[in-house]
Amino acid sequence: MEEKKFDVQSLIGFLLIGGILIWMLYNNSFENEQDPSQEKTTEQVEDIPTTPAAQVEEIPKGQQDSAALAQTQRQLGSFGYSATLPSATNNTTTVSNDLLELKIDNKGGYISEARLTQFKTYDSIPVYLIKDGNASFNLTFTTSDGRILNTNDLFFEPTVTESGENQVISMKLKVSETEFLEYRYVLKPGEYMMDFSIRSQGLSDVINPSNEIKLDWDLKGYRHAKSLSYENQYTELIFEYDDGEDDYLGQGDLKEDEATSVTYVAYKQHFFTSILLTDTPFSRGKFTSRNLVQDEDIDTIYTKAFSTTLPLQLKGGELNYNMNWYYGPTDYKILNDYDRNLDEIVPLGWGIFGWINKFIFIPFFAFLATFLPNYGLAIIVLTIVVRIVLSPVTYKSYLAQAKMKVLRPEINELNEKYKDNPMKKQQETMKLQNKAGASPLSGCLPALMQIPVFYALFQFFPSAFQLRHKGFLWADDLSSYDTIAELPFSIPFYGDHVSLFPILASIAIFVYMMMTTGQTMSQNQQPGMPNMKFIMYLSPIFMLFFFNNYASGLSLYYFTSNLITIGIMLVIKYAIIDEEKIHAKIQENKKKPKKQGKFAKKMQDMMEQAEQQQKNKKK
């Protein structure tokens, strides 16, 4: 099994953040030197084929007698009994609590409709995870007389009872009144998670134990968000295996994977998720994800098609699996409270980035939301606090830049003096920096320290369920893009609309770069180094295009962050940093004997050896 890897948006985000920060590193180094019920897609999605099985013919009322039983038994063997019962019709059983409304079909015994009652789509349509045949749940098994049957073709008998405040729905596929295969659903009040079990009674002589029972669960994810492409980036299949390990299929037209000891499978549709969990791990699982969006103007209903195949094991000739279904929001708090590793479904970043989100940003943002009247204000306050906390790092980085600026005349003299001896020039420059206490690394390291925070927030805002359908200023939904103008055409990689927050963020980044490096960038451009002037212009443009379809909450954060950083830099430059004092301090440091560090000493020795080798070659 492969290690958990970057997905596309994470990699792009990481590169973007790196592009924005690379100028900081270079600056120091060069100083040295639609509605689903109404719309239809034009492309048909191929169904994953199942094993050919006997087809069930519905028995008309009045003909459910011994002759009918004989007819269905010829088709279905012992399970012909189920087709003669009054329940052998395409009726549904409806149950609901304050969060979910479910419809379960007699035919197949599975949920034919799952609606989240508390939420609407971007165009004010109720949120359905299952509707109009977009999902199926099927067991394929072989009977003792050699018939291959699919539960999707067979009729279950429903019974609804109550156990305290819980609603219990029993769906029985009967061989007789005392012999059956049962799906048992338990819907609890105030819960998105329900108990689900598959068990059999008296079927040890009916089901052939030598042939594997196969469970197939398929679902095509409905579109729920305004930006289809953005929602699709966060729509993926996640699974847990091997005692708590988790992985995902990622993006692509067709992705497949396999795992052993599977404990849950989740079909995440960005902000809403369908999950099948089991107490008894499945011995193995096969997973498939197929992208259904090839043309956003045509493929407007679905995002991806997911498929999972799992084997079921008989124990004593019977089935007995205790499981759960979850149909609900991809909300970190809700999923984490179940204490079943479901928080991994929320893409908060790997390693340290995820830890920063889980233990710092999520709790703090939730705290801000308890007393601030608007989530937009919560984003601004969060950004202010982050920038204040990081201000010492910003100060150290700027101080390093100021020291290198003061040393620039002396470094230029060394460059001119040793222009024909690059090795000696580098060696003397390092000596000067060491004496002055102005190592370029002192400016690079603070910039690198900020990357985990920036990347963690890049993951946090697109995954923050609480931002969904929450407006701020001109943005009506902080979890989606804001729109100030609709374009009569679509620009590649940009879209058919204009978002203002990305524009403001791009301008702020450009101003910040001009303040810190723009004035000296051209004259200090060194051969062999990246064209930083090009990067300075490219980064804001890239952000403008990349974030035009992203969550406006994320763009609001970047705009606010860079605006605050500009303010902090102005305060540092004009109220804190005094270049004359820095120059005097450097001259004082140069007079003092300074102990050379091991690393610097090793680097100097290596340069001296290389210089000596060059001299020997010339002799």
Coordinates of N, CA, C and O in Angstrom, one line a residue, residues 26-92:
Y26 N 15.4 34.4 -1.5 CA 16.3 35.0 -2.5 C 16.8 36.3 -2.1 O 18.0 36.7 -2.3
N27 N 15.9 37.2 -1.5 CA 16.3 38.5 -1.1 C 17.5 38.5 -0.2 O 18.5 39.3 -0.3
N28 N 17.5 37.5 0.8 CA 18.6 37.4 1.7 C 19.9 36.9 1.0 O 21.0 37.3 1.3
S29 N 19.7 35.9 0.1 CA 20.8 35.3 -0.6 C 21.5 36.2 -1.6 O 22.7 36.3 -1.7
F30 N 20.7 37.0 -2.3 CA 21.4 37.9 -3.3 C 22.0 39.1 -2.6 O 22.9 39.8 -3.1
E31 N 21.5 39.5 -1.4 CA 22.1 40.5 -0.7 C 23.6 40.1 -0.3 O 24.5 40.9 -0.2
N32 N 23.6 38.8 0.0 CA 25.0 38.3 0.3 C 25.8 38.4 -1.0 O 26.9 38.8 -1.0
E33 N 24.6 37.9 -2.0 CA 25.2 38.0 -3.4 C 23.8 38.0 -4.2 O 23.9 38.9 -5.0
Q34 N -26.4 22.7 -10.7 CA -27.9 22.4 -11.1 C -28.9 21.5 -10.2 O -28.5 20.6 -9.5
D35 N -30.1 21.5 -10.3 CA -31.0 20.5 -9.6 C -31.0 19.1 -10.2 O -31.4 18.9 -11.3
P36 N -30.7 18.1 -9.4 CA -30.6 16.7 -9.9 C -31.9 16.1 -10.5 O -31.9 15.3 -11.4
S37 N -33.1 16.6 -10.0 CA -34.4 16.1 -10.4 C -34.8 16.7 -11.7 O -35.8 16.2 -12.4
Q38 N -34.2 17.7 -12.2 CA -34.6 18.4 -13.4 C -33.6 18.3 -14.6 O -34.0 18.3 -15.7
E39 N -32.3 18.3 -14.2 CA -31.3 18.3 -15.3 C -30.9 16.9 -15.7 O -31.0 15.9 -14.9
K40 N -30.4 16.7 -16.9 CA -29.9 15.4 -17.3 C -28.6 15.6 -18.0 O -28.4 16.6 -18.7
T41 N -27.6 14.7 -17.8 CA -26.3 14.8 -18.4 C -26.4 14.1 -19.8 O -27.1 13.2 -20.0
T42 N -25.6 14.6 -20.7 CA -25.6 14.0 -22.1 C -24.7 12.8 -22.1 O -24.8 12.0 -23.1
E43 N -23.8 12.6 -21.1 CA -23.0 11.4 -21.1 C -23.5 10.4 -20.2 O -24.0 10.7 -19.1
Q44 N -23.5 9.1 -20.6 CA -24.0 8.1 -19.7 C -22.8 7.5 -19.0 O -21.8 7.2 -19.6
V45 N -22.9 7.2 -17.7 CA -21.9 6.6 -17.0 C -22.0 5.1 -17.0 O -23.1 4.5 -16.8
E46 N -21.0 4.4 -17.4 CA -21.0 2.9 -17.4 C -21.2 2.4 -16.0 O -20.4 2.7 -15.1
D47 N -22.1 1.5 -15.8 CA -22.3 0.8 -14.6 C -21.3 -0.3 -14.5 O -21.0 -1.0 -15.5
I48 N -20.8 -0.5 -13.3 CA -19.9 -1.6 -13.1 C -20.6 -2.9 -13.2 O -21.6 -3.1 -12.5
P49 N -20.2 -3.8 -14.1 CA -21.1 -5.0 -14.3 C -21.1 -5.9 -13.0 O -20.1 -6.0 -12.3
T50 N -22.2 -6.5 -12.8 CA -22.3 -7.5 -11.7 C -22.5 -8.9 -12.3 O -22.7 -9.1 -13.5
T51 N -22.3 -9.9 -11.5 CA -22.4 -11.3 -12.0 C -23.8 -11.5 -12.5 O -24.8 -11.1 -11.8
P52 N -24.0 -12.1 -13.6 CA -25.4 -12.4 -14.2 C -26.1 -13.2 -13.1 O -25.6 -14.1 -12.5
A53 N -27.4 -12.8 -12.9 CA -28.2 -13.5 -11.9 C -29.6 -13.6 -12.4 O -30.0 -13.0 -13.4
A54 N -30.4 -14.4 -11.8 CA -31.8 -14.6 -12.1 C -32.6 -13.3 -11.9 O -32.4 -12.6 -10.9
Q55 N -33.4 -12.9 -12.8 CA -34.2 -11.7 -12.8 C -35.6 -12.1 -12.1 O -36.2 -13.1 -12.4
V56 N -36.1 -11.2 -11.3 CA -37.3 -11.4 -10.6 C -38.5 -10.8 -11.4 O -38.4 -9.6 -11.8
E57 N -39.5 -11.5 -11.5 CA -40.7 -11.0 -12.1 C -41.7 -10.7 -11.0 O -42.0 -11.6 -10.2
E58 N -42.2 -9.5 -11.0 CA -43.2 -9.2 -9.9 C -44.5 -10.0 -10.1 O -45.0 -10.0 -11.2
I59 N -45.0 -10.6 -9.1 CA -46.2 -11.4 -9.1 C -47.4 -10.5 -9.0 O -47.5 -9.8 -7.9
P60 N -48.3 -10.5 -9.9 CA -49.5 -9.7 -9.8 C -50.3 -10.1 -8.6 O -50.4 -11.3 -8.2
K61 N -51.1 -9.1 -8.0 CA -51.9 -9.4 -6.9 C -53.0 -10.4 -7.3 O -53.5 -10.4 -8.4
G62 N -53.4 -11.3 -6.4 CA -54.4 -12.3 -6.7 C -53.8 -13.6 -7.3 O -54.5 -14.6 -7.4
Q63 N -52.5 -13.5 -7.7 CA -51.9 -14.7 -8.3 C -50.8 -15.3 -7.3 O -50.0 -16.1 -7.8
Q64 N -50.8 -14.8 -6.1 CA -49.8 -15.3 -5.2 C -50.3 -16.6 -4.5 O -50.6 -16.6 -3.3
D65 N -50.3 -17.6 -5.2 CA -50.8 -18.9 -4.7 C -49.7 -19.9 -5.0 O -48.6 -19.6 -5.3
S66 N -50.1 -21.2 -4.9 CA -49.1 -22.3 -5.0 C -48.5 -22.3 -6.4 O -47.3 -22.6 -6.6
A67 N -49.3 -21.9 -7.4 CA -48.8 -21.9 -8.8 C -47.7 -20.8 -8.9 O -46.7 -21.0 -9.6
A68 N -48.0 -19.7 -8.3 CA -47.1 -18.6 -8.4 C -45.8 -18.9 -7.6 O -44.7 -18.6 -8.1
L69 N -46.0 -19.6 -6.5 CA -44.8 -20.0 -5.7 C -43.9 -21.0 -6.5 O -42.7 -20.9 -6.5
A70 N -44.6 -21.9 -7.2 CA -43.8 -22.8 -8.0 C -43.1 -22.1 -9.1 O -41.9 -22.4 -9.5
Q71 N -43.7 -21.1 -9.7 CA -43.1 -20.3 -10.8 C -41.8 -19.6 -10.3 O -40.8 -19.7 -10.9
T72 N -42.0 -18.9 -9.2 CA -40.8 -18.1 -8.7 C -39.7 -19.0 -8.1 O -38.6 -18.7 -8.2
Q73 N -40.1 -20.2 -7.6 CA -39.1 -21.1 -7.1 C -38.3 -21.7 -8.3 O -37.1 -22.0 -8.1
R74 N -38.9 -21.8 -9.4 CA -38.1 -22.2 -10.6 C -37.1 -21.2 -11.0 O -36.0 -21.5 -11.4
Q75 N -37.4 -19.9 -10.7 CA -36.5 -18.8 -11.0 C -35.5 -18.6 -9.9 O -34.3 -18.5 -10.2
L76 N -35.9 -18.6 -8.7 CA -35.1 -18.2 -7.6 C -34.9 -19.3 -6.5 O -34.2 -19.0 -5.6
G77 N -35.3 -20.5 -6.8 CA -35.1 -21.5 -5.8 C -35.9 -21.2 -4.5 O -37.0 -20.7 -4.5
S78 N -35.2 -21.4 -3.4 CA -35.8 -21.1 -2.1 C -36.2 -19.7 -1.9 O -37.2 -19.4 -1.2
F79 N -35.6 -18.7 -2.5 CA -35.9 -17.3 -2.4 C -37.2 -16.9 -3.2 O -37.6 -15.8 -3.1
G80 N -37.7 -17.9 -3.9 CA -39.0 -17.6 -4.6 C -40.1 -17.3 -3.7 O -41.0 -16.6 -4.0
Y81 N -40.0 -17.7 -2.4 CA -41.0 -17.4 -1.4 C -41.2 -15.9 -1.2 O -42.3 -15.4 -1.1
S82 N -40.0 -15.2 -1.3 CA -40.1 -13.7 -1.0 C -40.9 -13.0 -2.1 O -41.5 -11.9 -1.8
A83 N -40.9 -13.5 -3.3 CA -41.6 -12.8 -4.4 C -43.1 -13.1 -4.4 O -43.8 -12.4 -5.1
T84 N -43.6 -14.0 -3.5 CA -45.0 -14.2 -3.4 C -45.7 -13.5 -2.3 O -46.9 -13.5 -2.1
L85 N -44.9 -12.7 -1.5 CA -45.4 -12.0 -0.3 C -46.0 -10.7 -0.8 O -45.7 -10.1 -1.8
P86 N -46.9 -10.1 0.0 CA -47.5 -8.8 -0.3 C -46.5 -7.7 -0.5 O -46.7 -6.7 -1.2
S87 N -45.3 -7.9 0.1 CA -44.2 -6.9 0.1 C -43.5 -6.9 -1.3 O -42.6 -6.1 -1.5
A88 N -43.8 -7.9 -2.1 CA -43.1 -8.0 -3.4 C -43.6 -6.9 -4.4 O -44.1 -7.3 -5.5
T89 N -43.5 -5.7 -4.0 CA -43.9 -4.6 -4.9 C -42.8 -3.5 -4.7 O -42.1 -3.5 -3.7
N90 N -42.8 -2.5 -5.6 CA -41.8 -1.4 -5.5 C -42.3 -0.3 -4.6 O -42.3 0.9 -4.9
N91 N -42.6 -0.7 -3.4 CA -43.0 0.3 -2.4 C -41.7 0.7 -1.6 O -40.7 0.0 -1.6
T92 N -41.9 1.8 -0.9 CA -40.8 2.3 0.0 C -41.2 2.5 1.4 O -42.4 2.8 1.6

